[in-house]
mmCIF file of C-alpha atoms in Angstrom:
data_model
loop_
_atom_site.group_PDB
_atom_site.id
_atom_site.type_symbol
_atom_site.label_atom_id
_atom_site.label_comp_id
_atom_site.label_asym_id
_atom_site.label_seq_id
_atom_site.Cartn_x
_atom_site.Cartn_y
_atom_site.Cartn_z
ATOM 1 C CA MET A 1 -4.140 -10.157 0.836
ATOM 2 C CA PRO A 2 -2.628 -7.902 -1.571
ATOM 3 C CA GLU A 3 -2.499 -4.248 -1.180
ATOM 4 C CA ILE A 4 -0.458 -3.291 -4.290
ATOM 5 C CA VAL A 5 -1.405 -4.033 -8.111
ATOM 6 C CA PHE A 6 1.776 -3.744 -9.721
ATOM 7 C CA ILE A 7 1.180 -3.463 -13.715
ATOM 8 C CA MET A 8 4.261 -4.820 -16.022
ATOM 9 C CA GLY A 9 4.970 -5.702 -19.812
ATOM 10 C CA LYS A 10 7.274 -4.596 -22.766
ATOM 11 C CA SER A 11 7.127 -1.130 -23.966
ATOM 12 C CA ALA A 12 4.078 -0.583 -26.145
ATOM 13 C CA SER A 13 2.103 -3.443 -24.460
ATOM 14 C CA GLY A 14 -0.997 -0.850 -23.185
ATOM 15 C CA LYS A 15 0.348 -0.573 -19.900
ATOM 16 C CA ASP A 16 -0.390 3.091 -19.652
ATOM 17 C CA LYS A 17 -4.015 2.856 -20.963
ATOM 18 C CA ILE A 18 -4.575 0.092 -18.528
ATOM 19 C CA TYR A 19 -3.184 1.610 -15.399
ATOM 20 C CA LYS A 20 -5.205 5.023 -16.157
ATOM 21 C CA ASN A 21 -8.396 2.966 -16.426
ATOM 22 C CA LEU A 22 -7.719 0.956 -13.676
ATOM 23 C CA LEU A 23 -6.850 4.275 -11.835
ATOM 24 C CA SER A 24 -10.146 6.308 -12.742
ATOM 25 C CA ASP A 25 -12.482 3.146 -11.871
ATOM 26 C CA ASP A 26 -13.922 4.366 -8.369
ATOM 27 C CA GLU A 27 -15.185 0.834 -7.575
ATOM 28 C CA LEU A 28 -11.637 -0.449 -7.279
ATOM 29 C CA ASN A 29 -10.522 2.965 -5.529
ATOM 30 C CA LEU A 30 -6.714 2.655 -6.130
ATOM 31 C CA LYS A 31 -3.863 4.894 -4.951
ATOM 32 C CA PRO A 32 -1.133 5.484 -7.458
ATOM 33 C CA ILE A 33 2.311 5.158 -6.892
ATOM 34 C CA ILE A 34 4.283 7.445 -9.120
ATOM 35 C CA MET A 35 7.911 6.588 -9.984
ATOM 36 C CA TYR A 36 10.702 8.782 -10.758
ATOM 37 C CA THR A 37 12.960 8.935 -13.918
ATOM 38 C CA THR A 38 15.594 11.453 -15.161
ATOM 39 C CA ARG A 39 14.382 11.038 -18.574
ATOM 40 C CA PRO A 40 12.661 13.726 -20.553
ATOM 41 C CA MET A 41 9.056 13.949 -20.827
ATOM 42 C CA ARG A 42 7.119 12.769 -23.813
ATOM 43 C CA VAL A 43 4.859 14.720 -25.539
ATOM 44 C CA GLY A 44 1.621 14.613 -23.824
ATOM 45 C CA GLU A 45 2.939 13.711 -20.262
ATOM 46 C CA LYS A 46 2.508 15.488 -16.986
ATOM 47 C CA ASN A 47 5.176 15.732 -14.449
ATOM 48 C CA GLY A 48 3.580 13.918 -11.374
ATOM 49 C CA VAL A 49 1.169 11.910 -13.512
ATOM 50 C CA GLU A 50 3.377 9.351 -15.287
ATOM 51 C CA TYR A 51 6.612 10.136 -13.163
ATOM 52 C CA TYR A 52 8.156 12.601 -11.367
ATOM 53 C CA TYR A 53 10.729 14.124 -13.828
ATOM 54 C CA VAL A 54 13.801 14.845 -11.795
ATOM 55 C CA THR A 55 17.483 15.505 -12.027
ATOM 56 C CA ASP A 56 20.615 13.164 -11.661
ATOM 57 C CA GLU A 57 21.470 15.334 -8.733
ATOM 58 C CA PHE A 58 18.086 14.624 -7.044
ATOM 59 C CA ALA A 59 18.530 10.757 -7.792
ATOM 60 C CA ASP A 60 21.935 10.954 -6.389
ATOM 61 C CA ASP A 61 20.408 12.560 -3.168
ATOM 62 C CA MET A 62 18.027 10.022 -2.992
ATOM 63 C CA ILE A 63 20.790 7.594 -2.776
ATOM 64 C CA LYS A 64 22.626 9.216 -0.414
ATOM 65 C CA GLN A 65 19.455 9.527 2.093
ATOM 66 C CA ASN A 66 19.028 5.500 1.266
ATOM 67 C CA LYS A 67 15.310 6.121 0.297
ATOM 68 C CA ILE A 68 15.785 4.117 -3.158
ATOM 69 C CA VAL A 69 13.159 1.461 -3.075
ATOM 70 C CA GLU A 70 14.608 0.462 -6.748
ATOM 71 C CA MET A 71 16.555 1.842 -9.520
ATOM 72 C CA ARG A 72 17.385 0.992 -12.891
ATOM 73 C CA SER A 73 19.652 2.436 -15.253
ATOM 74 C CA TYR A 74 19.245 2.570 -19.266
ATOM 75 C CA ASP A 75 22.195 3.674 -21.382
ATOM 76 C CA THR A 76 20.144 4.879 -24.280
ATOM 77 C CA VAL A 77 21.025 6.704 -27.625
ATOM 78 C CA CYS A 78 20.050 9.882 -25.615
ATOM 79 C CA GLY A 79 22.225 9.311 -22.597
ATOM 80 C CA VAL A 80 21.845 7.409 -19.454
ATOM 81 C CA TRP A 81 18.115 7.826 -18.328
ATOM 82 C CA ARG A 82 17.479 6.144 -14.806
ATOM 83 C CA TYR A 83 13.836 5.206 -13.416
ATOM 84 C CA PHE A 84 13.574 4.573 -9.624
ATOM 85 C CA THR A 85 10.980 4.649 -6.791
ATOM 86 C CA VAL A 86 11.614 6.347 -3.840
ATOM 87 C CA ASP A 87 10.521 5.551 -0.206
ATOM 88 C CA ASP A 88 8.864 8.921 0.206
ATOM 89 C CA GLY A 89 5.303 8.147 1.844
ATOM 90 C CA GLN A 90 3.408 7.361 -1.139
ATOM 91 C CA ILE A 91 3.178 3.672 0.237
ATOM 92 C CA ASN A 92 1.660 2.731 3.569
ATOM 93 C CA LEU A 93 0.798 -0.857 3.828
ATOM 94 C CA TYR A 94 -0.843 -0.309 7.317
ATOM 95 C CA ASN A 95 -3.592 2.367 6.243
ATOM 96 C CA LYS A 96 -5.866 0.003 4.542
ATOM 97 C CA GLU A 97 -5.141 1.738 1.319
ATOM 98 C CA LYS A 98 -4.958 0.034 -1.989
ATOM 99 C CA TYR A 99 -2.478 1.035 -4.864
ATOM 100 C CA ILE A 100 -1.462 0.682 -8.205
ATOM 101 C CA VAL A 101 1.969 1.265 -10.261
ATOM 102 C CA ILE A 102 3.660 0.529 -13.350
ATOM 103 C CA GLY A 103 7.019 -0.989 -13.698
ATOM 104 C CA THR A 104 9.339 -3.681 -15.103
ATOM 105 C CA LEU A 105 9.835 -7.001 -14.302
ATOM 106 C CA GLU A 106 13.032 -6.172 -12.508
ATOM 107 C CA ALA A 107 11.136 -3.567 -10.870
ATOM 108 C CA TYR A 108 8.870 -5.776 -9.396
ATOM 109 C CA GLU A 109 11.085 -8.045 -7.994
ATOM 110 C CA LYS A 110 12.734 -5.343 -6.153
ATOM 111 C CA TYR A 111 9.460 -4.250 -4.742
ATOM 112 C CA CYS A 112 9.055 -7.600 -3.531
ATOM 113 C CA GLN A 113 12.102 -7.591 -1.742
ATOM 114 C CA TYR A 114 11.667 -4.643 -0.150
ATOM 115 C CA TYR A 115 8.015 -4.731 1.027
ATOM 116 C CA GLY A 116 7.450 -8.368 1.036
ATOM 117 C CA ASN A 117 6.038 -10.469 -2.056
ATOM 118 C CA GLN A 118 2.211 -11.022 -0.325
ATOM 119 C CA HIS A 119 1.617 -7.491 -0.738
ATOM 120 C CA PHE A 120 1.284 -7.350 -4.507
ATOM 121 C CA LEU A 121 -0.803 -8.401 -7.048
ATOM 122 C CA PRO A 122 1.189 -8.774 -10.237
ATOM 123 C CA ILE A 123 -0.322 -8.077 -13.606
ATOM 124 C CA TYR A 124 1.617 -9.187 -16.541
ATOM 125 C CA ILE A 125 0.630 -7.685 -19.994
ATOM 126 C CA GLU A 126 1.185 -9.757 -22.858
ATOM 127 C CA VAL A 127 0.999 -8.673 -26.786
ATOM 128 C CA ASP A 128 2.372 -10.284 -29.692
ATOM 129 C CA ASP A 129 5.768 -8.733 -30.529
ATOM 130 C CA GLY A 130 4.393 -7.747 -34.120
ATOM 131 C CA VAL A 131 1.313 -5.813 -32.487
ATOM 132 C CA ARG A 132 3.925 -4.038 -29.941
ATOM 133 C CA LEU A 133 6.534 -3.262 -32.654
ATOM 134 C CA SER A 134 3.394 -1.619 -34.763
ATOM 135 C CA ARG A 135 2.159 0.370 -31.831
ATOM 136 C CA ALA A 136 5.719 1.677 -30.691
ATOM 137 C CA LEU A 137 6.398 2.867 -34.328
ATOM 138 C CA HIS A 138 3.065 4.927 -34.011
ATOM 139 C CA ARG A 139 3.640 6.336 -30.424
ATOM 140 C CA GLU A 140 7.061 7.446 -31.690
ATOM 141 C CA MET A 141 5.987 9.057 -34.879
ATOM 142 C CA LYS A 142 3.951 11.592 -32.748
ATOM 143 C CA GLN A 143 6.767 13.166 -30.938
ATOM 144 C CA LYS A 144 8.287 16.207 -31.761
ATOM 145 C CA GLN A 145 11.635 14.612 -32.247
ATOM 146 C CA PRO A 146 11.429 10.960 -33.012
ATOM 147 C CA ARG A 147 13.970 8.753 -31.811
ATOM 148 C CA TYR A 148 13.143 5.513 -33.918
ATOM 149 C CA ASP A 149 16.869 4.014 -32.536
ATOM 150 C CA GLU A 150 16.044 4.494 -29.030
ATOM 151 C CA MET A 151 12.369 2.630 -29.956
ATOM 152 C CA CYS A 152 14.351 -0.037 -31.355
ATOM 153 C CA ARG A 153 16.895 -0.473 -28.312
ATOM 154 C CA ARG A 154 13.954 -0.553 -25.812
ATOM 155 C CA TYR A 155 12.206 -3.069 -28.191
ATOM 156 C CA LEU A 156 15.154 -5.276 -28.393
ATOM 157 C CA ALA A 157 16.012 -5.000 -24.244
ATOM 158 C CA ASP A 158 12.327 -5.713 -23.495
ATOM 159 C CA MET A 159 12.673 -9.365 -25.055
ATOM 160 C CA LYS A 160 15.864 -9.791 -22.788
ATOM 161 C CA ASP A 161 14.516 -8.400 -19.627
ATOM 162 C CA PHE A 162 11.006 -9.891 -19.936
ATOM 163 C CA ALA A 163 12.647 -13.489 -20.664
ATOM 164 C CA GLU A 164 10.377 -16.886 -19.798
ATOM 165 C CA GLU A 165 12.998 -17.370 -17.071
ATOM 166 C CA ASN A 166 12.565 -14.241 -15.604
ATOM 167 C CA ILE A 167 8.967 -14.553 -15.728
ATOM 168 C CA GLU A 168 8.989 -17.718 -13.907
ATOM 169 C CA LYS A 169 11.753 -16.785 -11.381
ATOM 170 C CA ASN A 170 9.267 -14.155 -10.165
ATOM 171 C CA HIS A 171 6.386 -16.443 -10.111
ATOM 172 C CA ILE A 172 4.481 -14.630 -12.677
ATOM 173 C CA LYS A 173 1.376 -17.456 -12.954
ATOM 174 C CA VAL A 174 -1.259 -15.269 -15.062
ATOM 175 C CA ARG A 175 -1.039 -13.384 -18.179
ATOM 176 C CA TYR A 176 -3.531 -10.734 -19.493
ATOM 177 C CA TYR A 177 -3.563 -10.679 -23.181
ATOM 178 C CA ASN A 178 -4.043 -7.158 -24.798
ATOM 179 C CA ASN A 179 -4.047 -8.299 -28.673
ATOM 180 C CA GLY A 180 -7.318 -7.480 -29.388
ATOM 181 C CA GLU A 181 -9.925 -4.959 -27.829
ATOM 182 C CA LEU A 182 -8.534 -3.249 -24.873
ATOM 183 C CA SER A 183 -11.376 -3.341 -22.815
ATOM 184 C CA ASP A 184 -11.424 -7.318 -23.229
ATOM 185 C CA CYS A 185 -7.938 -7.173 -21.220
ATOM 186 C CA ILE A 186 -8.997 -4.238 -18.905
ATOM 187 C CA ASN A 187 -12.260 -6.305 -17.791
ATOM 188 C CA ASN A 188 -10.257 -9.440 -17.251
ATOM 189 C CA ILE A 189 -7.642 -7.542 -14.617
ATOM 190 C CA LYS A 190 -10.462 -5.471 -13.137
ATOM 191 C CA SER A 191 -12.075 -9.175 -12.382
ATOM 192 C CA ALA A 192 -8.787 -10.324 -10.904
ATOM 193 C CA ILE A 193 -8.298 -7.456 -8.977
ATOM 194 C CA LYS A 194 -11.998 -8.262 -7.414
ATOM 195 C CA ASN A 195 -11.470 -11.586 -6.688
ATOM 196 C CA CYS A 196 -8.528 -10.966 -4.940
ATOM 197 C CA ASP A 197 -10.452 -8.773 -2.942
ATOM 198 C CA ILE A 198 -7.988 -5.653 -3.161
ATOM 199 C CA SER A 199 -10.492 -3.170 -3.988
#
């Protein structure tokens, strides 16, 4: 039975809201896996909640210590940002705890290689591209210094990263649609988690 719920989807697909809702559900009793990033915090984010916000020196040190589960680097308009998972004791597959994490399809693939895909319940969030772009623009407008060029870069990069062949390669069979009411999408995911006996 899978121990880790892995939330993934293109940018502005609602992953963060879905993740927070699932995490706060006492019935599911899921423990968060917090990834690391070298990108700056956005407005409203907190260190140790969305990510651990760290320096490039910290990332390099984790590589030297062979503690990296997966790492991705993005050449953004603001410089190179790295996102990664550290084998830092957050995950223990033998203590009967259940976990939840947000990541990319590429990260999911590397998690499966590191821990074994039998330990994962993949939750792929699907959203119409027009809806996604509108949401991304609305989110960016709230930032102190909106970076619309970076928003566009991420939007286009996601089209490539989440190409159909990549989804198929990672054996993603089920999609959870978040084009309408968020609560409908969340309820469908909760049902899948319960039916998988992960809670």
